């Protein structure tokens, strides 16, 4: 399974063939895909698959071990070997990319352990191992937006998973293991601000994100603070 979004998260359309069909569960497996599979707090992509005969709607993309499964509304006449054109819902995905990249930067602004998170197209959040007095909403918002304005580029490098084991400080989210591709792990670098392993989708430059608004900081336990963010667009 070739994951096109790992090399280029801006691919909205692609051509490939069906390599597996699960009729009972309405699941389609493709030779390659640009659809991101639900994982690491980021929702799966939705969109369409089109053959020469028909178009079917993809209502969810699921990650199963190293493969991705496209859940369709109805399997119709889709068969193994069919050539298809896949199209992802770009509006939604681009918002996820902005949110996802902004959450990396939120990690850089709040240097505490991340215990959970969720990405949405309207609102996203990260949970930090922090107490009541350690987070100031106005302060976080100012620092985060200052970083966004500095037009940092987002770049990638691949390292052996053994190398990462020697640098545990790079892993910010203890609850999510960074995904492996052929024994390697992808590091995501945002200028000189943030470096962490991640298999998700990001924008190319922080300037694409615009301004971020910090919402409520919720109390979710003695050492757990939930920071909510939204895009200002
Ligand atoms: Zn990421």
XYZ file of N, CA and C and ligand atoms in Angstrom:
700
model
N 0.839 -1.208 0.000
C 0.000 0.000 0.000
C 0.876 1.261 0.000
N 0.827 2.002 -1.092
C 1.617 3.240 -1.180
C 0.757 4.393 -0.660
N 1.288 5.102 0.341
C 0.552 6.228 0.919
C 1.057 7.521 0.296
N 0.306 8.003 -0.683
C 0.745 9.178 -1.450
C 0.892 10.418 -0.573
N 0.087 10.494 0.501
C 0.122 11.694 1.354
C 1.403 11.792 2.172
N 2.135 10.686 2.299
C 3.384 10.742 3.074
C 4.442 11.562 2.356
N 4.446 11.492 1.032
C 5.421 12.253 0.247
C 4.866 13.624 -0.137
N 3.563 13.683 -0.367
C 2.953 14.941 -0.795
C 1.515 15.012 -0.286
N 1.291 15.836 0.727
C -0.049 15.897 1.331
C -1.009 16.772 0.511
N -0.522 17.341 -0.610
C -1.375 18.208 -1.432
C -2.032 17.466 -2.602
N -1.823 16.147 -2.696
C -2.454 15.373 -3.779
C -3.945 15.214 -3.459
N -4.792 15.739 -4.359
C -6.248 15.667 -4.135
C -6.874 14.582 -5.005
N -6.219 14.281 -6.146
C -6.759 13.306 -7.097
C -5.662 12.357 -7.506
N -6.024 11.099 -7.738
C -5.005 10.126 -8.141
C -5.689 8.984 -8.871
N -4.897 8.222 -9.645
C -5.448 7.065 -10.353
C -4.738 5.811 -9.871
N -5.496 4.746 -9.701
C -4.908 3.494 -9.233
C -5.886 2.361 -9.525
N -5.625 1.183 -8.942
C -6.584 0.091 -9.136
C -6.991 -0.537 -7.805
N -8.147 -1.178 -7.835
C -8.677 -1.847 -6.647
C -7.948 -3.178 -6.466
N -7.431 -3.440 -5.269
C -6.742 -4.718 -5.050
C -7.500 -5.639 -4.091
N -8.521 -5.098 -3.421
C -9.320 -5.945 -2.541
C -10.687 -5.309 -2.283
N -11.717 -6.155 -2.170
C -13.075 -5.665 -1.913
C -13.685 -6.507 -0.800
N -14.210 -5.845 0.225
C -14.931 -6.560 1.277
C -16.408 -6.165 1.157
N -17.203 -7.054 0.557
C -18.601 -6.736 0.238
C -19.437 -6.544 1.498
N -19.209 -7.398 2.516
C -20.017 -7.294 3.748
C -19.809 -5.983 4.490
N -18.559 -5.533 4.526
C -18.270 -4.315 5.297
C -18.110 -3.058 4.439
N -18.373 -3.183 3.125
C -18.237 -2.036 2.219
C -16.844 -1.405 2.264
N -15.817 -2.246 2.251
C -14.446 -1.740 2.327
C -13.689 -2.015 1.034
N -12.943 -1.000 0.590
C -12.163 -1.103 -0.647
C -10.693 -0.863 -0.323
N -9.839 -1.751 -0.848
C -8.407 -1.545 -0.687
C -7.824 -1.185 -2.058
N -6.948 -0.183 -2.092
C -6.364 0.286 -3.351
C -4.858 0.027 -3.373
N -4.288 0.007 -4.585
C -2.841 -0.200 -4.709
C -2.083 0.967 -4.073
N -2.580 2.183 -4.310
C -2.027 3.373 -3.648
C -3.179 4.316 -3.326
N -2.952 5.229 -2.388
C -4.039 6.143 -2.025
C -3.536 7.469 -1.482
N -4.347 8.509 -1.694
C -4.067 9.825 -1.099
C -4.989 10.051 0.101
N -5.908 9.102 0.367
C -6.827 9.215 1.511
C -6.065 8.912 2.805
N -6.118 9.819 3.746
C -5.481 9.596 5.046
C -6.406 8.720 5.893
N -5.835 7.707 6.544
C -6.637 6.817 7.392
C -6.667 7.305 8.835
N -7.872 7.325 9.383
C -8.099 7.787 10.759
C -7.048 7.228 11.732
N -6.256 8.118 12.324
C -5.253 7.700 13.308
C -4.586 8.919 13.920
N -4.015 8.725 15.092
C -3.278 9.786 15.760
C -4.118 11.024 16.034
N -5.429 10.848 16.218
C -6.298 11.995 16.506
C -6.775 12.738 15.273
N -6.283 12.321 14.077
C -6.737 12.972 12.837
C -7.793 12.097 12.161
N -8.954 12.694 11.792
C -10.006 11.901 11.155
C -9.573 11.351 9.800
N -10.221 10.283 9.362
C -9.972 9.721 8.034
C -10.589 10.621 6.978
N -10.003 10.595 5.766
C -10.541 11.424 4.679
C -11.818 10.833 4.106
N -12.657 11.716 3.564
C -13.832 11.310 2.807
C -13.633 11.793 1.366
N -14.465 11.306 0.433
C -14.314 11.716 -0.968
C -15.052 10.768 -1.879
N -14.494 10.534 -3.076
C -15.150 9.643 -4.042
C -14.142 8.750 -4.762
N -14.644 7.603 -5.250
C -13.893 6.713 -6.141
C -14.730 6.592 -7.411
N -14.105 6.833 -8.563
C -14.846 6.804 -9.825
C -14.223 5.799 -10.795
N -15.071 4.913 -11.337
C -14.624 4.000 -12.402
C -15.175 4.548 -13.713
N -14.980 3.829 -14.808
C -15.522 4.297 -16.094
C -17.049 4.235 -16.085
N -17.631 3.499 -15.105
C -19.082 3.279 -15.065
C -19.815 4.113 -14.021
N -19.166 4.357 -12.876
C -19.918 4.932 -11.755
C -19.002 5.611 -10.738
N -19.645 6.373 -9.842
C -18.912 7.024 -8.763
C -19.486 6.552 -7.434
N -18.615 6.148 -6.512
C -19.092 5.780 -5.168
C -18.469 6.735 -4.146
N -19.252 6.977 -3.103
C -18.822 7.906 -2.066
C -17.996 7.191 -1.003
N -16.854 7.762 -0.639
C -16.051 7.237 0.476
C -16.491 7.998 1.729
N -17.051 7.278 2.716
C -17.577 7.948 3.910
C -16.607 7.897 5.097
N -15.543 7.076 4.965
C -14.538 6.998 6.035
C -13.310 6.273 5.485
N -12.134 6.627 5.999
C -10.925 5.868 5.667
C -10.324 5.371 6.968
N -10.109 4.053 7.028
C -9.632 3.431 8.261
C -8.222 2.897 8.089
N -7.462 2.925 9.181
C -6.111 2.407 9.151
C -6.151 1.030 9.809
N -5.620 0.029 9.074
C -5.539 -1.300 9.679
C -4.126 -1.806 9.479
N -3.384 -1.845 10.576
C -1.946 -2.138 10.523
C -1.293 -1.209 9.493
N -0.606 -1.773 8.480
C 0.078 -0.849 7.569
C -0.752 -0.528 6.330
N -2.010 -0.978 6.310
C -2.819 -0.705 5.125
C -3.982 0.255 5.459
N -4.589 0.814 4.408
C -5.705 1.734 4.589
C -6.926 1.174 3.868
N -8.083 1.287 4.524
C -9.318 0.755 3.962
C -10.305 1.892 3.736
N -10.847 1.950 2.508
C -11.794 3.000 2.145
C -13.199 2.450 2.338
N -13.929 3.052 3.276
C -15.295 2.577 3.526
C -16.236 3.360 2.618
N -16.960 2.641 1.762
C -17.864 3.311 0.818
C -19.314 3.167 1.269
N -20.158 4.106 0.783
C -21.577 4.102 1.147
C -22.233 2.847 0.568
N -21.879 2.555 -0.686
C -22.381 1.334 -1.341
C -21.300 0.844 -2.293
N -21.083 -0.455 -2.307
C -20.003 -1.007 -3.115
C -20.348 -1.014 -4.610
N -21.640 -0.920 -4.917
C -22.158 -0.955 -6.299
C -21.488 -2.076 -7.092
N -20.845 -1.722 -8.235
C -20.244 -2.783 -9.073
C -18.725 -2.870 -8.936
N -18.170 -2.246 -7.909
C -16.706 -2.223 -7.779
C -16.140 -3.632 -7.627
N -15.075 -3.885 -8.406
C -14.450 -5.216 -8.390
C -12.928 -5.087 -8.364
N -12.287 -6.159 -7.891
C -10.819 -6.203 -7.906
C -10.341 -6.016 -9.349
N -9.322 -5.161 -9.516
C -8.756 -4.928 -10.848
C -9.327 -3.695 -11.528
N -10.468 -3.174 -11.044
C -11.056 -1.955 -11.633
C -10.063 -0.795 -11.494
N -9.920 -0.020 -12.576
C -9.115 1.200 -12.493
C -10.012 2.303 -11.959
N -9.515 3.062 -11.011
C -10.359 4.112 -10.430
C -9.600 5.440 -10.338
N -10.422 6.498 -10.271
C -9.870 7.813 -9.961
C -10.389 8.156 -8.564
N -9.465 8.437 -7.660
C -9.852 8.811 -6.310
C -9.786 10.316 -6.145
N -10.752 10.862 -5.432
C -10.760 12.304 -5.139
C -11.056 12.490 -3.663
N -10.187 13.222 -2.969
C -10.500 13.451 -1.557
C -11.250 14.774 -1.401
N -12.042 14.877 -0.336
C -12.726 16.131 -0.020
C -11.660 17.103 0.481
N -11.199 17.963 -0.422
C -10.037 18.815 -0.142
C -10.336 19.896 0.905
N -11.562 20.419 0.858
C -11.966 21.467 1.815
C -11.706 21.031 3.252
N -12.214 19.829 3.540
C -12.073 19.271 4.891
C -10.606 18.938 5.188
N -9.959 18.260 4.256
C -8.580 17.816 4.468
C -7.637 18.990 4.693
N -7.814 20.078 3.914
C -6.907 21.214 4.042
C -7.050 21.844 5.433
N -8.287 21.853 5.949
C -8.495 22.357 7.321
C -7.793 21.446 8.330
N -7.875 20.129 8.123
C -7.176 19.191 9.021
C -5.664 19.449 8.971
N -5.141 19.726 7.770
C -3.697 19.975 7.624
C -3.273 21.222 8.397
N -4.105 22.263 8.306
C -3.800 23.508 9.036
C -3.857 23.264 10.541
N -4.936 22.592 10.966
C -5.122 22.308 12.394
C -3.982 21.440 12.926
N -3.670 20.390 12.161
C -2.647 19.437 12.582
C -1.292 20.136 12.769
N -0.936 20.983 11.781
C 0.344 21.698 11.859
C 0.326 22.659 13.056
N -0.812 23.317 13.275
C -0.932 24.249 14.408
C -0.768 23.517 15.739
N -1.234 22.250 15.808
C -1.096 21.491 17.063
C 0.377 21.152 17.346
N 1.163 20.918 16.280
C 2.602 20.713 16.487
C 3.180 21.949 17.175
N 2.763 23.121 16.672
C 3.309 24.374 17.208
C 2.817 24.640 18.623
N 1.601 24.192 18.896
C 1.081 24.334 20.266
C 1.972 23.533 21.232
N 2.440 22.372 20.769
C 3.395 21.552 21.544
C 4.688 22.318 21.797
N 5.101 23.094 20.796
C 6.354 23.850 20.933
C 6.176 24.988 21.941
N 4.977 25.578 21.958
C 4.696 26.701 22.865
C 4.506 26.205 24.303
N 3.890 25.016 24.431
C 3.647 24.442 25.767
C 4.564 23.223 25.928
N 5.718 23.389 26.567
C 6.697 22.297 26.614
C 6.390 21.250 27.691
N 5.195 20.701 27.638
C 4.796 19.682 28.614
C 4.329 18.432 27.883
N 4.249 17.341 28.614
C 3.857 16.077 27.994
C 2.424 16.155 27.443
N 2.242 15.649 26.228
C 0.916 15.610 25.613
C 0.280 14.275 25.961
N -0.943 14.310 26.514
C -1.581 13.056 26.922
C -2.730 12.642 26.001
N -3.123 13.533 25.095
C -4.189 13.180 24.166
C -4.460 14.317 23.213
N -5.302 14.043 22.213
C -5.620 15.119 21.273
C -6.658 14.685 20.267
N -7.266 15.660 19.606
C -8.253 15.369 18.574
C -8.244 16.519 17.570
N -8.246 16.154 16.284
C -8.275 17.162 15.231
C -9.662 17.201 14.615
N -10.182 18.418 14.423
C -11.468 18.588 13.752
C -11.331 19.693 12.728
N -12.354 19.862 11.863
C -12.235 20.944 10.882
C -12.662 22.287 11.463
N -13.392 22.273 12.580
C -13.818 23.524 13.210
C -12.995 23.790 14.473
N -12.828 22.760 15.270
C -12.122 22.893 16.538
C -11.173 21.712 16.726
N -10.028 21.949 17.348
C -9.098 20.864 17.667
C -8.612 21.061 19.086
N -8.000 20.002 19.636
C -7.533 20.141 21.017
C -6.335 19.246 21.317
N -5.567 19.678 22.327
C -4.516 18.830 22.875
C -4.653 18.848 24.386
N -4.399 17.707 25.015
C -4.392 17.615 26.473
C -2.944 17.578 26.944
N -2.657 18.375 27.967
C -1.297 18.441 28.503
C -1.264 18.002 29.953
N -0.150 17.381 30.310
C 0.087 17.011 31.691
C 0.534 18.280 32.429
N -0.450 19.125 32.787
C -0.143 20.438 33.365
C -1.119 20.753 34.488
N -0.680 21.571 35.446
C -1.597 21.937 36.537
C -2.257 23.292 36.260
N -3.089 23.723 37.198
C -3.962 24.876 36.989
C -3.221 26.170 36.655
N -2.073 26.386 37.263
C -1.445 27.700 37.119
C -0.385 27.793 36.041
N -0.167 26.702 35.290
C 0.959 26.710 34.366
C 0.589 27.192 32.959
N -0.700 27.354 32.665
C -1.085 27.745 31.309
C -1.875 29.056 31.312
N -1.430 29.985 30.483
C -2.120 31.261 30.360
C -2.587 31.430 28.903
N -3.906 31.521 28.735
C -4.522 31.549 27.413
C -3.976 32.663 26.504
N -3.930 33.876 27.021
C -3.482 35.021 26.210
C -2.017 34.857 25.801
N -1.239 34.390 26.745
C 0.176 34.178 26.515
C 0.412 33.132 25.407
N -0.333 32.024 25.486
C -0.203 30.932 24.497
C -0.605 31.451 23.113
N -1.725 32.175 23.067
C -2.227 32.682 21.781
C -1.214 33.615 21.118
N -0.620 34.486 21.907
C 0.345 35.442 21.362
C 1.585 34.726 20.820
N 2.106 33.790 21.616
C 3.324 33.065 21.193
C 3.071 32.239 19.933
N 1.937 31.549 19.917
C 1.600 30.685 18.778
C 1.471 31.508 17.495
N 0.765 32.606 17.565
C 0.553 33.417 16.363
C 1.822 34.116 15.899
N 2.700 34.392 16.829
C 3.993 34.969 16.461
C 4.777 33.957 15.610
N 4.758 32.689 16.017
C 5.457 31.634 15.257
C 4.841 31.501 13.860
N 3.504 31.495 13.792
C 2.812 31.326 12.505
C 3.219 32.412 11.518
N 3.377 33.621 12.018
C 3.709 34.773 11.161
C 5.120 34.700 10.599
N 5.962 33.858 11.187
C 7.365 33.819 10.761
C 7.632 32.935 9.544
N 6.562 32.484 8.866
C 6.693 31.725 7.607
C 7.690 30.571 7.684
N 7.536 29.710 8.683
C 8.425 28.556 8.796
C 8.019 27.485 7.792
N 9.017 26.869 7.156
C 8.731 25.771 6.232
C 8.614 24.467 6.987
N 7.771 23.569 6.476
C 7.628 22.238 7.075
C 8.349 21.252 6.157
N 9.329 20.534 6.705
C 10.106 19.572 5.908
C 10.146 18.216 6.624
N 10.559 17.184 5.871
C 10.522 15.819 6.405
C 11.868 15.131 6.275
N 12.169 14.278 7.215
C 13.289 13.351 7.044
C 12.906 12.007 7.659
N 13.480 10.942 7.079
C 13.159 9.594 7.553
C 14.329 9.058 8.366
N 14.057 8.459 9.507
C 15.136 7.842 10.275
C 14.762 6.403 10.633
N 15.781 5.586 10.895
C 15.546 4.200 11.321
C 14.858 4.251 12.688
N 13.910 3.337 12.929
C 13.205 3.385 14.213
C 14.159 3.181 15.392
N 15.280 2.458 15.156
C 16.268 2.261 16.234
C 16.899 3.589 16.648
N 17.115 4.465 15.661
C 17.709 5.779 15.952
C 16.786 6.599 16.837
N 15.482 6.470 16.569
C 14.510 7.235 17.357
C 14.499 6.773 18.814
N 14.710 5.464 19.008
C 14.734 4.932 20.374
C 15.827 5.598 21.219
N 16.875 6.076 20.527
C 17.965 6.748 21.249
C 17.624 8.207 21.552
N 16.546 8.701 20.946
C 16.163 10.107 21.163
C 14.710 10.193 21.646
N 14.407 9.615 22.811
C 13.002 9.584 23.256
C 12.413 10.978 23.479
N 13.278 11.974 23.661
C 12.771 13.331 23.904
C 12.008 13.892 22.695
N 12.206 13.281 21.507
C 11.508 13.775 20.317
C 10.032 13.379 20.301
N 9.692 12.329 21.039
C 8.314 11.839 21.019
C 7.495 12.605 22.053
N 6.556 13.433 21.553
C 5.788 14.289 22.449
C 4.494 13.632 22.921
N 3.954 12.756 22.125
C 2.670 12.154 22.464
C 2.888 10.714 22.908
N 2.818 10.497 24.201
C 3.073 9.167 24.738
C 1.967 8.173 24.351
N 0.758 8.711 24.119
C -0.375 7.826 23.860
C -0.417 7.333 22.412
N 0.308 7.986 21.527
C 0.282 7.583 20.111
C 1.691 7.205 19.667
N 1.842 5.983 19.180
C 3.147 5.546 18.671
C 3.329 6.065 17.256
N 4.508 6.634 16.921
C 4.698 7.097 15.546
C 4.648 5.925 14.566
N 3.928 6.085 13.444
C 3.799 4.968 12.490
C 5.107 4.672 11.770
N 5.315 3.386 11.468
C 6.533 2.936 10.776
C 6.211 2.602 9.328
N 7.094 2.974 8.399
C 6.982 2.547 7.007
C 8.312 1.904 6.647
N 8.287 0.621 6.326
C 9.501 -0.144 6.015
C 10.578 0.019 7.095
N 10.177 -0.025 8.362
C 11.128 0.066 9.467
C 11.619 1.478 9.758
N 11.112 2.436 8.968
C 11.556 3.818 9.160
C 10.422 4.688 9.698
N 10.838 5.761 10.359
C 9.883 6.685 10.947
C 10.127 8.072 10.377
N 9.025 8.768 10.116
C 9.170 10.097 9.508
C 9.241 11.191 10.567
N 10.256 12.031 10.478
C 10.340 13.181 11.381
C 9.812 14.400 10.645
N 9.015 15.192 11.356
C 8.449 16.408 10.785
C 9.131 17.598 11.452
N 9.707 18.448 10.605
C 10.445 19.588 11.119
C 9.734 20.868 10.712
N 9.441 21.724 11.691
C 8.831 23.024 11.376
C 9.873 24.089 11.684
N 10.522 24.580 10.622
C 11.608 25.559 10.779
C 12.555 25.118 11.878
N 12.905 26.040 12.763
C 13.747 25.677 13.911
C 12.908 25.615 15.190
N 11.574 25.468 15.009
C 10.652 25.558 16.140
C 10.264 24.203 16.723
N 10.047 23.211 15.831
C 9.535 21.926 16.316
C 10.066 20.775 15.470
N 10.388 19.672 16.132
C 10.842 18.457 15.444
C 10.251 17.279 16.193
N 9.401 16.477 15.513
C 8.840 15.301 16.168
C 8.406 14.258 15.136
N 8.399 12.985 15.522
C 7.948 11.960 14.574
C 6.442 12.070 14.388
N 5.979 11.952 13.133
C 4.538 12.039 12.877
C 4.221 11.517 11.491
N 3.105 10.797 11.361
C 2.691 10.246 10.070
C 1.534 11.015 9.455
N 1.159 12.127 10.073
C -0.031 12.877 9.628
C 0.225 13.792 8.442
N -0.765 14.627 8.134
C -0.657 15.542 6.987
C -0.500 16.980 7.484
N 0.453 17.703 6.881
C 0.779 19.071 7.309
C 0.800 20.020 6.116
N 0.676 21.314 6.388
C 0.841 22.314 5.315
C 2.340 22.474 5.028
N 2.668 23.218 3.951
C 4.077 23.394 3.572
C 4.737 24.547 4.304
N 3.929 25.524 4.715
C 4.486 26.719 5.346
C 3.488 27.220 6.394
N 3.996 27.688 7.532
C 3.083 28.121 8.618
C 2.208 29.301 8.185
N 2.638 30.040 7.150
C 1.842 31.194 6.699
C 0.478 30.770 6.152
N 0.344 29.491 5.745
C -0.938 29.015 5.200
C -2.023 28.891 6.267
N -1.601 28.812 7.520
C -2.550 28.536 8.611
C -3.391 29.765 8.961
N -2.834 30.950 8.768
C -3.537 32.171 9.169
C -3.405 32.346 10.667
N -4.466 32.866 11.311
C -4.379 33.096 12.746
C -5.116 31.999 13.505
N -4.574 31.659 14.670
C -5.199 30.639 15.520
C -5.792 31.312 16.759
N -7.000 30.893 17.093
C -7.641 31.416 18.303
C -7.621 30.321 19.374
N -7.107 30.668 20.541
C -7.120 29.701 21.651
C -8.479 29.828 22.348
N -9.171 28.715 22.424
C -10.483 28.718 23.087
C -10.313 28.438 24.572
N -11.299 27.747 25.110
C -11.271 27.434 26.541
C -10.090 26.535 26.913
N -9.509 26.763 28.082
C -8.556 25.794 28.641
C -9.347 25.058 29.726
N -9.671 23.804 29.434
C -10.541 23.047 30.343
C -9.744 22.241 31.362
N -10.352 22.123 32.524
C -9.766 21.332 33.600
C -10.277 19.895 33.484
N -9.379 18.978 33.137
C -9.792 17.577 32.960
C -9.115 16.674 33.983
N -8.881 17.212 35.169
C -8.206 16.425 36.214
C -7.067 17.227 36.817
N -6.517 16.727 37.907
C -5.501 17.476 38.646
C -4.306 17.865 37.768
N -3.837 16.926 36.959
C -2.694 17.217 36.085
C -3.084 17.036 34.626
N -4.231 17.578 34.246
C -4.649 17.445 32.852
C -5.424 18.687 32.425
N -4.820 19.441 31.501
C -5.473 20.637 30.975
C -5.688 20.478 29.479
N -6.926 20.736 29.048
C -7.275 20.600 27.644
C -7.274 21.978 26.976
N -6.411 22.148 25.955
C -6.324 23.435 25.246
C -7.035 23.300 23.908
N -8.077 24.125 23.696
C -8.862 24.096 22.461
C -8.397 25.192 21.511
N -8.317 24.868 20.225
C -7.948 25.896 19.238
C -8.945 25.898 18.080
N -9.036 27.059 17.402
C -9.828 27.120 16.170
C -9.125 28.020 15.174
N -9.450 27.824 13.878
C -8.848 28.630 12.811
C -9.635 29.917 12.693
N -8.948 30.994 12.407
C -9.650 32.281 12.247
C -9.890 32.535 10.760
N -10.750 31.694 10.141
C -11.037 31.963 8.705
C -12.502 31.835 8.362
Zn 1.988 15.825 12.511
